[in-house]
mmCIF file of C-alpha atoms in Angstrom:
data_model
loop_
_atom_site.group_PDB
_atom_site.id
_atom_site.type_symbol
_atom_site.label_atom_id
_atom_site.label_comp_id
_atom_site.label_asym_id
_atom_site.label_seq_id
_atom_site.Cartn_x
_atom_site.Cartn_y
_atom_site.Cartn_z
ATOM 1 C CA UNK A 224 -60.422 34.497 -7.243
ATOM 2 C CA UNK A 225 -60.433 37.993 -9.096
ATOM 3 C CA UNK A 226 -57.939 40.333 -9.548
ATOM 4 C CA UNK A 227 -58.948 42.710 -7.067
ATOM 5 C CA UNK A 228 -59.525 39.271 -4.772
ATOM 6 C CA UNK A 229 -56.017 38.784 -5.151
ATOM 7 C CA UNK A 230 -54.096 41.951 -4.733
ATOM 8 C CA UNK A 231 -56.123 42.401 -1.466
ATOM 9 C CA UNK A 232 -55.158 38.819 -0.266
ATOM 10 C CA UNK A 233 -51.248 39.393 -1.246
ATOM 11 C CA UNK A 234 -51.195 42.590 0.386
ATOM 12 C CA UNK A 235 -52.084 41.441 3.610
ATOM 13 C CA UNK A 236 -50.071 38.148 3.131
ATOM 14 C CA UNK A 237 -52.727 35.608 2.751
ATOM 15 C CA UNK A 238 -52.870 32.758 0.259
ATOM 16 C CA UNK A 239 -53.407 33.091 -3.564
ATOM 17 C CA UNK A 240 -53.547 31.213 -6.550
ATOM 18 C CA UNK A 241 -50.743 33.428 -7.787
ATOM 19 C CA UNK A 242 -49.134 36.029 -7.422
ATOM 20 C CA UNK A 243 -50.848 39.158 -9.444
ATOM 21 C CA UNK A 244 -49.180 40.488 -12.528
ATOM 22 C CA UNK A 245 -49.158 44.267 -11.734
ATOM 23 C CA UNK A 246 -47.002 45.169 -15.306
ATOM 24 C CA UNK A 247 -47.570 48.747 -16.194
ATOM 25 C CA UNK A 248 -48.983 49.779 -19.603
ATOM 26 C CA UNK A 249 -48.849 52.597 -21.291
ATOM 27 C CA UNK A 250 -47.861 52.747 -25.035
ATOM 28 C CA UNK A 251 -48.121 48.883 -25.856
ATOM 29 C CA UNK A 252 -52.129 49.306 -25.222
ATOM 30 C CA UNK A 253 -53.243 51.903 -27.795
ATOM 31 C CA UNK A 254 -50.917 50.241 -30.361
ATOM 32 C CA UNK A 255 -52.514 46.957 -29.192
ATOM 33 C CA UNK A 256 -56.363 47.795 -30.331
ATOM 34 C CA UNK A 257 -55.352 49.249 -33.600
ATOM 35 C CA UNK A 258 -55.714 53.042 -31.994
ATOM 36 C CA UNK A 259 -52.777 55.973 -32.703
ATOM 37 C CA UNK A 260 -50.810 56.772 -29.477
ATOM 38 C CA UNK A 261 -52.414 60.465 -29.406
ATOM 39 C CA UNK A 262 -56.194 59.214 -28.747
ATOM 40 C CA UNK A 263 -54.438 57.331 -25.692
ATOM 41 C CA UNK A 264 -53.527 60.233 -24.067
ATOM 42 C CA UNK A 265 -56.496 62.204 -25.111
ATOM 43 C CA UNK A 266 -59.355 60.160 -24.906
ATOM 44 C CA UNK A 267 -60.128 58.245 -21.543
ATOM 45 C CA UNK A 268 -62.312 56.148 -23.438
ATOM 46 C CA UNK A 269 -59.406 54.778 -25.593
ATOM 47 C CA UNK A 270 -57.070 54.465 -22.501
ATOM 48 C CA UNK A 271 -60.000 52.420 -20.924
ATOM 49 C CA UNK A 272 -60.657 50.117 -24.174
ATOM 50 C CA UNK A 273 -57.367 49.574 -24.415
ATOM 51 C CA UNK A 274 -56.549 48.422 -20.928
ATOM 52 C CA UNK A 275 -59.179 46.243 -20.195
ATOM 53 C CA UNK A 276 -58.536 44.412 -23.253
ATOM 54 C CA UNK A 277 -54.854 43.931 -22.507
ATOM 55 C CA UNK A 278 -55.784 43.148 -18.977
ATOM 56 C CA UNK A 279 -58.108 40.685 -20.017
ATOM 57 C CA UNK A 280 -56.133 38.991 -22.882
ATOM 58 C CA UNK A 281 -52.285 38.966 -20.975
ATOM 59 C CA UNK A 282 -54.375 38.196 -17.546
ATOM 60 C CA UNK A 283 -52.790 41.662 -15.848
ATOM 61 C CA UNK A 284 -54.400 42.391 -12.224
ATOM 62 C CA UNK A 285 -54.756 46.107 -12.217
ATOM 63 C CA UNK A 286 -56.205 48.617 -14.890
ATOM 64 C CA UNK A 287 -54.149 51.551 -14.566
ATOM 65 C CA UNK A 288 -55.102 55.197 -15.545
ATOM 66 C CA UNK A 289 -51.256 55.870 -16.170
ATOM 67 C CA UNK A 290 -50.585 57.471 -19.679
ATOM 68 C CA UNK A 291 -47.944 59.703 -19.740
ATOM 69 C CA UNK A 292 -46.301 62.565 -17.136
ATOM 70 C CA UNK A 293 -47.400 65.496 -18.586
ATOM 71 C CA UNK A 294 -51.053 65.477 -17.367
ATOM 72 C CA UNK A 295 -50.561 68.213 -14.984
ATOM 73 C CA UNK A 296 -48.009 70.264 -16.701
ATOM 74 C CA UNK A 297 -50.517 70.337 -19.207
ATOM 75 C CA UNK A 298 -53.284 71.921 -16.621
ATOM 76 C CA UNK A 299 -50.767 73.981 -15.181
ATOM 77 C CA UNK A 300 -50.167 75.681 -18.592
ATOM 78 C CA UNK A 301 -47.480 74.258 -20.054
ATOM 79 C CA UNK A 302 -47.261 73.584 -23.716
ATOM 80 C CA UNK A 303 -47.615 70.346 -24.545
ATOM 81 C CA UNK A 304 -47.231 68.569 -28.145
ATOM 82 C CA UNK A 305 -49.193 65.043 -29.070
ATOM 83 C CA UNK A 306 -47.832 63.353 -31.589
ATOM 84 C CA UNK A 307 -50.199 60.573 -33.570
ATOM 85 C CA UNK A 308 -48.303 57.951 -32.577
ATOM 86 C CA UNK A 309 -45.377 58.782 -30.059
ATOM 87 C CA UNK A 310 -45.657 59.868 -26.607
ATOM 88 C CA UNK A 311 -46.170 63.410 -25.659
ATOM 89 C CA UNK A 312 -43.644 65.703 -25.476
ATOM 90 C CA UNK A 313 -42.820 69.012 -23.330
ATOM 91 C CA UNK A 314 -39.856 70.907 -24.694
ATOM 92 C CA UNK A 315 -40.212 74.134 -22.942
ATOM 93 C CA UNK A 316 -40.529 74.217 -19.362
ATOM 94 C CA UNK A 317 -43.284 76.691 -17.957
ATOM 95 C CA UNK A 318 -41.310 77.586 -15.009
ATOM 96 C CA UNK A 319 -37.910 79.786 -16.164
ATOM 97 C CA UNK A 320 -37.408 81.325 -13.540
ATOM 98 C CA UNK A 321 -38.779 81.754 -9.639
ATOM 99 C CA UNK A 322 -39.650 85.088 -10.423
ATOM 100 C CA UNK A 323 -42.859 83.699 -12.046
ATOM 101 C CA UNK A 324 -43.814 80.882 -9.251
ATOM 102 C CA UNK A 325 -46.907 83.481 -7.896
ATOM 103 C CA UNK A 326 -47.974 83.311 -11.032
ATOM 104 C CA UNK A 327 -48.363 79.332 -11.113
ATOM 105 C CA UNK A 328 -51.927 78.326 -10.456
ATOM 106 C CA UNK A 329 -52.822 75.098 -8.668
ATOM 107 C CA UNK A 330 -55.450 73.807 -11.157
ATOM 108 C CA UNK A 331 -58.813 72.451 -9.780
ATOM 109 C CA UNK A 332 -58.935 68.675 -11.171
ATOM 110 C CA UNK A 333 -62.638 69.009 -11.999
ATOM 111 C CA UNK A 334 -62.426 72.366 -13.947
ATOM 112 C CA UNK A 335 -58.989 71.109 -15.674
ATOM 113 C CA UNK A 336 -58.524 69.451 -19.130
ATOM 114 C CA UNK A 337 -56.231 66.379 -19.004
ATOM 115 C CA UNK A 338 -56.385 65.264 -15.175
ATOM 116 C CA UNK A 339 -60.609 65.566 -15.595
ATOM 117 C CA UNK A 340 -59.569 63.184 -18.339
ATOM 118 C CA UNK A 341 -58.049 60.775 -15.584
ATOM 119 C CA UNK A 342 -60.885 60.990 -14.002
ATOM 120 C CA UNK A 343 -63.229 60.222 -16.350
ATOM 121 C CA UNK A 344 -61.447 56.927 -17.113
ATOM 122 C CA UNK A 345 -61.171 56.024 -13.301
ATOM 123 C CA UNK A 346 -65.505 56.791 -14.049
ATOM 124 C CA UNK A 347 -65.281 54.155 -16.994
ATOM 125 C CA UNK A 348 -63.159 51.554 -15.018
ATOM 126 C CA UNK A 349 -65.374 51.534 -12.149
ATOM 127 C CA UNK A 350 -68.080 51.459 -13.808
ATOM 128 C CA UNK A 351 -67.239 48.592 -16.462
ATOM 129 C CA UNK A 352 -64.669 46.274 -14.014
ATOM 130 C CA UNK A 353 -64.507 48.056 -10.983
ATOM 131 C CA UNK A 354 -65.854 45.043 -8.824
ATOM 132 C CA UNK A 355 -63.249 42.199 -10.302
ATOM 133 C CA UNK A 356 -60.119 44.554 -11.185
ATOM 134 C CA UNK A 357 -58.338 47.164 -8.521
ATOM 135 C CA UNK A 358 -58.507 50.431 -9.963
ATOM 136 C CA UNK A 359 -55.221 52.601 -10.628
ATOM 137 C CA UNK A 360 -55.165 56.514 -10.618
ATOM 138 C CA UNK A 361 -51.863 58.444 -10.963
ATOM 139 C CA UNK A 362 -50.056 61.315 -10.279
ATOM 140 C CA UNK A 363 -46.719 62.381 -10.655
ATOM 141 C CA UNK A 364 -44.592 62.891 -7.091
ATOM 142 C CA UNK A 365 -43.851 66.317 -5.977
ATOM 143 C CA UNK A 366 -40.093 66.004 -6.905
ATOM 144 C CA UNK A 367 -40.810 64.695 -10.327
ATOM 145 C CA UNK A 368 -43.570 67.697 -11.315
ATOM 146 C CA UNK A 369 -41.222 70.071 -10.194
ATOM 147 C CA UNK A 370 -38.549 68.788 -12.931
ATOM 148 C CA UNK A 371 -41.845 68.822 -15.145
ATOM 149 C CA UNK A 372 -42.146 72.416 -14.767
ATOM 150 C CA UNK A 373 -38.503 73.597 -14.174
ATOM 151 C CA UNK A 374 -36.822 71.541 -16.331
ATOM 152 C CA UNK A 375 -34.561 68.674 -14.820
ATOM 153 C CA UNK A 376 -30.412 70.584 -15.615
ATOM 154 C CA UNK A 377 -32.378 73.618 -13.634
ATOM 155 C CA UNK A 378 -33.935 71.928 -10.797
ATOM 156 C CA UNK A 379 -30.326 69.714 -10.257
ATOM 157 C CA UNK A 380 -28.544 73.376 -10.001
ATOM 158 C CA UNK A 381 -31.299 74.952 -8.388
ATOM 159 C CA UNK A 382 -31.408 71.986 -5.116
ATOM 160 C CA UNK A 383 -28.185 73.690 -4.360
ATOM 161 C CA UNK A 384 -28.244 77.452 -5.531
ATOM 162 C CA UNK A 385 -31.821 78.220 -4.699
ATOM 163 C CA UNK A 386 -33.284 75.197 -2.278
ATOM 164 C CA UNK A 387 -35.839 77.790 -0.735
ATOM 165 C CA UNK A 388 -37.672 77.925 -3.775
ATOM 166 C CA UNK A 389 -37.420 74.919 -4.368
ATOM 167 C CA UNK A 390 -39.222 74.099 -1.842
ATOM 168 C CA UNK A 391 -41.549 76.484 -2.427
ATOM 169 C CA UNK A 392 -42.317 74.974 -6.224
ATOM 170 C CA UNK A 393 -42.520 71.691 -4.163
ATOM 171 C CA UNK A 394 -45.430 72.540 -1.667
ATOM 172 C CA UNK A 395 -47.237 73.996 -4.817
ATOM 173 C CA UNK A 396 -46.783 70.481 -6.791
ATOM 174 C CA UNK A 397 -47.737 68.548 -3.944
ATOM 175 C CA UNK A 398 -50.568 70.453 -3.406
ATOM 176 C CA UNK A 399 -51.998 69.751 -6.781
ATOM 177 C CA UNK A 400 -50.910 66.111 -6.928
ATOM 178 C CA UNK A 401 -52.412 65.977 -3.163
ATOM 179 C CA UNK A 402 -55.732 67.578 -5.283
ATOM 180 C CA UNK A 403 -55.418 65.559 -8.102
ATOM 181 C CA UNK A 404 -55.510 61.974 -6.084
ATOM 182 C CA UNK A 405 -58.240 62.663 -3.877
ATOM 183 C CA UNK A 406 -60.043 63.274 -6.801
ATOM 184 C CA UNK A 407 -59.461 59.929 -8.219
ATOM 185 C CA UNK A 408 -60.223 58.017 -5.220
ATOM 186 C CA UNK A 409 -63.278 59.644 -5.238
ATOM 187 C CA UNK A 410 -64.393 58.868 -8.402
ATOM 188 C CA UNK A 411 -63.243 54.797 -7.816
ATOM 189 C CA UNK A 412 -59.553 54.607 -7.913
ATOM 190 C CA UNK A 413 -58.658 51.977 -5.308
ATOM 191 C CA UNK A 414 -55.012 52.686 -5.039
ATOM 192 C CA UNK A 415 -52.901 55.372 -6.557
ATOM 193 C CA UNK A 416 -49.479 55.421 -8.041
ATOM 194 C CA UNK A 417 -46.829 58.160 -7.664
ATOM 195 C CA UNK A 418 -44.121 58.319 -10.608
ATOM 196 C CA UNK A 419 -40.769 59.799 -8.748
ATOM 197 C CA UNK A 420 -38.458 58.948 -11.325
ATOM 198 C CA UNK A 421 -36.395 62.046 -11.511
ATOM 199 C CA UNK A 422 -35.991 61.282 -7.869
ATOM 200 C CA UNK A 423 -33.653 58.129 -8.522
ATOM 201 C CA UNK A 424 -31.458 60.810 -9.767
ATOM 202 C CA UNK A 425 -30.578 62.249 -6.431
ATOM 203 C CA UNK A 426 -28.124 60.968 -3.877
ATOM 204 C CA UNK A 427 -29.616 59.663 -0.826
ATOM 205 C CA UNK A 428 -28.984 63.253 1.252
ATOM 206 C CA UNK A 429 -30.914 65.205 -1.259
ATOM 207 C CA UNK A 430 -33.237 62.307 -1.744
ATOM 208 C CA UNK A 431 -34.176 62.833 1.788
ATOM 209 C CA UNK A 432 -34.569 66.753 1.593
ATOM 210 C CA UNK A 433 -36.250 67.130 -1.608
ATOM 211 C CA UNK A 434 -38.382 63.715 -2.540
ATOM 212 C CA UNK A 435 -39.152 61.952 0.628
ATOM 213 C CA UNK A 436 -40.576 64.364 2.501
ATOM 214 C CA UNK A 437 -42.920 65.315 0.263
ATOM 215 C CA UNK A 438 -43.927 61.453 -1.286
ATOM 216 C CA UNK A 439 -44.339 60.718 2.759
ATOM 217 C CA UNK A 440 -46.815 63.704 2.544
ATOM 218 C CA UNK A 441 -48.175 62.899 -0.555
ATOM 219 C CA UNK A 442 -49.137 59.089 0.105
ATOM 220 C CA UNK A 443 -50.216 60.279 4.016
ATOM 221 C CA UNK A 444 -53.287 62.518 1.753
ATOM 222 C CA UNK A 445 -54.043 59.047 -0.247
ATOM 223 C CA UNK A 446 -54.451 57.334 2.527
ATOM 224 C CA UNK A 447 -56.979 59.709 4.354
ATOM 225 C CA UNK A 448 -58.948 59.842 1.737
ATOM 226 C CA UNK A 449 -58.982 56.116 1.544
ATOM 227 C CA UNK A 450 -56.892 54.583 -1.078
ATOM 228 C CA UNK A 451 -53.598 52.827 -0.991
ATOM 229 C CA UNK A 452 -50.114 53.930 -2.602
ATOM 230 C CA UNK A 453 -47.966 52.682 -4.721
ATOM 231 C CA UNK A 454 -44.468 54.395 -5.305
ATOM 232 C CA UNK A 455 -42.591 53.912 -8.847
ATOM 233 C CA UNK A 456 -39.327 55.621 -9.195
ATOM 234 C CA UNK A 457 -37.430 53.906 -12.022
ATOM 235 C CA UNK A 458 -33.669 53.676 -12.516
ATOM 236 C CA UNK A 459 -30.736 51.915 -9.800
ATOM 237 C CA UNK A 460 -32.711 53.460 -6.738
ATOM 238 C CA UNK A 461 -30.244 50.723 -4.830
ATOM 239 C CA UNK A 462 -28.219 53.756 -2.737
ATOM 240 C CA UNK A 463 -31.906 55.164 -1.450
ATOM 241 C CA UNK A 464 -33.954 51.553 -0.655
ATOM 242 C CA UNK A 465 -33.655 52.885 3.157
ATOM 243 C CA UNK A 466 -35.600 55.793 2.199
ATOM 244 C CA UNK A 467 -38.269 54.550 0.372
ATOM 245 C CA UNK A 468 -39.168 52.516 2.400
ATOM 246 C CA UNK A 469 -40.620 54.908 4.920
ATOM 247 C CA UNK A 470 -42.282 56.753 1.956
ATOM 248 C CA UNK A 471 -45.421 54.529 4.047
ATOM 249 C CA UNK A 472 -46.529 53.754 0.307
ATOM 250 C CA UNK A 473 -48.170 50.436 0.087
ATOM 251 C CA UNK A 474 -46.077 48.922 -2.573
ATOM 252 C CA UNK A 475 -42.811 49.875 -3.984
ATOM 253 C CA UNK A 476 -41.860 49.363 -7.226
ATOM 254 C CA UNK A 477 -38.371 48.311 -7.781
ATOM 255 C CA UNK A 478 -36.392 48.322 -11.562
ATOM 256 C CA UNK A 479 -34.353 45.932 -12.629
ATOM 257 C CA UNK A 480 -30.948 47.622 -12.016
ATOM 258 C CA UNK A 481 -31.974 46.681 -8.146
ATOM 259 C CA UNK A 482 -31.271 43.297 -6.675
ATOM 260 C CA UNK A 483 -34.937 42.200 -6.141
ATOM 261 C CA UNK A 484 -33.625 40.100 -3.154
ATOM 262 C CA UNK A 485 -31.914 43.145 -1.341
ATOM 263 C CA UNK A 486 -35.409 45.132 -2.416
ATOM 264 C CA UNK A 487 -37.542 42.101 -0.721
ATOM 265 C CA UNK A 488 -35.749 42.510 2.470
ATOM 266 C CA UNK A 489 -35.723 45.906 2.968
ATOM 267 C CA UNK A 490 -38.973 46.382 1.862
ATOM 268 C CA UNK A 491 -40.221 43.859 4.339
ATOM 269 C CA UNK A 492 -42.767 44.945 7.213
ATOM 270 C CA UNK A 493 -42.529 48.281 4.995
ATOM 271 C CA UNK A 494 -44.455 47.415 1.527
ATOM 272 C CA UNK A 495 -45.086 45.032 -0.483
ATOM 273 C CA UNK A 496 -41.822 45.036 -3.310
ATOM 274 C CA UNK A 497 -42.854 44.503 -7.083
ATOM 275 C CA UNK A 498 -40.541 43.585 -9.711
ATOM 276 C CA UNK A 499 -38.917 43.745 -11.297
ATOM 277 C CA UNK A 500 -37.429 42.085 -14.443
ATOM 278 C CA UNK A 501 -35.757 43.949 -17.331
ATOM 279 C CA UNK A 502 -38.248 45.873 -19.528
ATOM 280 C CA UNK A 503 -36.547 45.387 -22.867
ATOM 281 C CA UNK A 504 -33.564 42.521 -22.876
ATOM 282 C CA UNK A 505 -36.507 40.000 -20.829
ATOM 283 C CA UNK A 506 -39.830 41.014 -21.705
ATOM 284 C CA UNK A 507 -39.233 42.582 -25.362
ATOM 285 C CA UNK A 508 -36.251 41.109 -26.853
ATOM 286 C CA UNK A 509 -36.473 37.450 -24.455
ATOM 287 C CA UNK A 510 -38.112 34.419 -25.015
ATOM 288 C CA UNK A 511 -41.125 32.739 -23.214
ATOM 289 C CA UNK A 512 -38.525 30.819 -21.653
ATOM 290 C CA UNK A 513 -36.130 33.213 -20.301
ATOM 291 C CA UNK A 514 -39.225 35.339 -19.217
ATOM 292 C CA UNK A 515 -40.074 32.267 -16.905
ATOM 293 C CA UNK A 516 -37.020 32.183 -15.405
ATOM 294 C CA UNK A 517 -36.840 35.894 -14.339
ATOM 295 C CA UNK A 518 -40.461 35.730 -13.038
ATOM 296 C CA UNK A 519 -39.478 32.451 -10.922
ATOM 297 C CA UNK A 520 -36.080 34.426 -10.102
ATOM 298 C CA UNK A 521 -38.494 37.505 -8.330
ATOM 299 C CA UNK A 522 -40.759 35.265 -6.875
ATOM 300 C CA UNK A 523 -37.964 32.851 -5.600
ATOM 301 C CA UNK A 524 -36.530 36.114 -3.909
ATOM 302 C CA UNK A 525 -39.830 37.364 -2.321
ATOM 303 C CA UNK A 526 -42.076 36.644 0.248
ATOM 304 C CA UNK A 527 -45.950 36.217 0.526
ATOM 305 C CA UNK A 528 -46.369 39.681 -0.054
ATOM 306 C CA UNK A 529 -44.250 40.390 -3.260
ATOM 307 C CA UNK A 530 -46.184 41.476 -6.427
ATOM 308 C CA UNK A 531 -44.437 41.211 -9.931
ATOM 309 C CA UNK A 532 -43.833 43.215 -12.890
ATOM 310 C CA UNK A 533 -41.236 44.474 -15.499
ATOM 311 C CA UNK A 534 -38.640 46.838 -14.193
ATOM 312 C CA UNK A 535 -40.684 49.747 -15.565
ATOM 313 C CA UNK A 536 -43.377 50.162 -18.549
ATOM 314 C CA UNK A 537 -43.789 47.100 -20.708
ATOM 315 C CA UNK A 538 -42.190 48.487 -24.064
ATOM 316 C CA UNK A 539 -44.744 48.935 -26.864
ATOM 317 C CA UNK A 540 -43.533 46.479 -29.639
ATOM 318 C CA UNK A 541 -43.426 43.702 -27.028
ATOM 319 C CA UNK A 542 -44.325 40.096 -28.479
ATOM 320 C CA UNK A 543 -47.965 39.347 -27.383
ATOM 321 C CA UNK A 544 -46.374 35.671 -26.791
ATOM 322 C CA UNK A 545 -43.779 37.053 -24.420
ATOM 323 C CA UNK A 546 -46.639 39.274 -22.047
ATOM 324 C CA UNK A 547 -48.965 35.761 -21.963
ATOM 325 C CA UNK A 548 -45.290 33.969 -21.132
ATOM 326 C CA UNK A 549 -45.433 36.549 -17.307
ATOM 327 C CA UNK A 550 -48.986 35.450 -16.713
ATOM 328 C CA UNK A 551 -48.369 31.360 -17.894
ATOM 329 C CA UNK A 552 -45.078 31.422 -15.297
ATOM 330 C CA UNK A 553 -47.095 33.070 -12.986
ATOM 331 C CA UNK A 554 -49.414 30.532 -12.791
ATOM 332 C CA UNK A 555 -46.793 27.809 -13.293
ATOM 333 C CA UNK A 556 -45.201 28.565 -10.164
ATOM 334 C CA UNK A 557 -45.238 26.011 -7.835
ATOM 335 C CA UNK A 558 -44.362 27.051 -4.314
ATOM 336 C CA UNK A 559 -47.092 29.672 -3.167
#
């Protein structure tokens, strides 16, 4: 059974030989081949390298075309920095005030810079593994590129002091992202994933005003155009599991802060729930055998759809010992 064998089969609740290891991976795979962080974000030929050798050597089940979230401020306009070897940075936001929204362009993905990138790599991983591994594209949620391009202190004052254009700046983002995914799936990507992280910031009413109705939009346009979704929003989103679920996203990621049990449940008949150990004290800082005993935990906790992973992005200076240790309990695991 392949990876993309067994993602298919989980989703739908048949048997497996295991459960798949759906980690994300970002920084640990440039710094993994010997490559500086920059050509990651860059070069979709590094990004590809990269991940198919840590999906082949730490037995991972999807190659992901996440890097970093600044893709499409990038092809907006905004300024962006790349450091050799740290992650990029956006210090000034693009957007300072509304006065200037007519004046922000919805990109075409094909004519851009960094999401043409994207799809380039989605290119290379069909191409290279697209018939054993699922494929991954990416784009940030319509409540998270807004904070992108606002600036996250404004966008928390604005939600109350100027919600119409905030909305406004949120049909624009979803646009793109709506753009920018159907442009992935059509050059391979077999699912994509939404980052909503600034979302988990948000109280469940303003959740529900501001993020869901635009993720619900967001994954409706993935799935028309053939793909499934998969919603990340990292942080305790325990006070807005009710909500997510109706996102209709495929699979929900959940972080550790959330009792994976509680997730499991809620998420059932919804999405498949994947998680969702701690990133740093487990995975980076943990031994093989505590790692085992928080992947048993998950899967103890799930059901025959549940998919598993760190809370959020497996941290760069990981132990290669302690990523094999998630695949070896993975396949340890007696009760599937």
């Amino acid at each position: 059974m392949n990876s993309k064998e067994r993602l298919i089969r989980r989703l739908a609740g048949k048997a497996v030989d295991r459960a798949p290891n759906c980690n994300l991976i970002m920084a640990f795979a440039p710094l993994y081949i010997g490559k500086p962080q920059s050509q990651f974000y860059l070069d979709y030929e590094v990004l590809v390298e990269s991940n198919l050798r840590v999906a082949k050597d730490f037995d991972l089940d999807i190659l992901g075309a996440i890097s970093d979230p600044f893709r499409e401020v990038f092809d907006f306009g905004g300024k962006v920095e790349f450091p050799e070897d740290d992650i990029p940075l956006c210090s000034d936001n693009l957007l300072k005030s509304y006065d200037d929204l007519p004046k922000l362009q919805i990109f075409d993905p094909y004519r851009s810079t960094r999401m043409r990138d994207r799809i380039k790599g989605i290119e290379l991983y069909k191409r290279e593994a697209g018939d054993e591994y699922p494929i991954m594209g990416w784009v940030e949620a319509p409540f998270a590129e807004a904070v992108d391009l606002r600036g996250m202190n404004e966008i928390m004052l604005d939600v109350y002091d100027s919600p119409d254009q905030v909305h406004q700046l949120l049909e624009i983002c979803l646009e793109a992202e709506i753009r920018s995914a159907v442009a992935q799936i059509k050059a391979g990507a077999d699912l994509i994933g939404m980052g909503d992280a600034a979302a988990s910031l948000l109280g469940p009413d303003l959740f529900g005003v501001f993020a869901q109705p635009y993720e619900q939009r967001l994954v409706a346009a993935v799935h028309e155009a053939g793909a499934l979704a998969r919603l990340h929003i990292c942080g305790n989103t325990t006070a807005i599991l009710n909500l997510m679920k109706l996102s209709g996203a495929d699979i929900i990621d959940v972080d550790w802060k959330v009792d994976f049990k509680l997730a499991c449940e809620t998420y059932r008949g919804y999405a498949a729930a994947c998680g969702n150990f701690d990133p740093v004290a487990v995975v980076q800082q943990g031994t093989p055998a505590l790692i085992r005993e928080a992947v048993w935990k998950c899967l103890d906790a799930g059901d025959a759809n549940t998919l598993i992973m760190a809370g959020c992005e497996i941290p760069l200076s990981t132990p290669h010992e302690n990523l094999k240790a998630i695949a070896e309990a993975l396949r340890d695991y007696p009760r599937y």
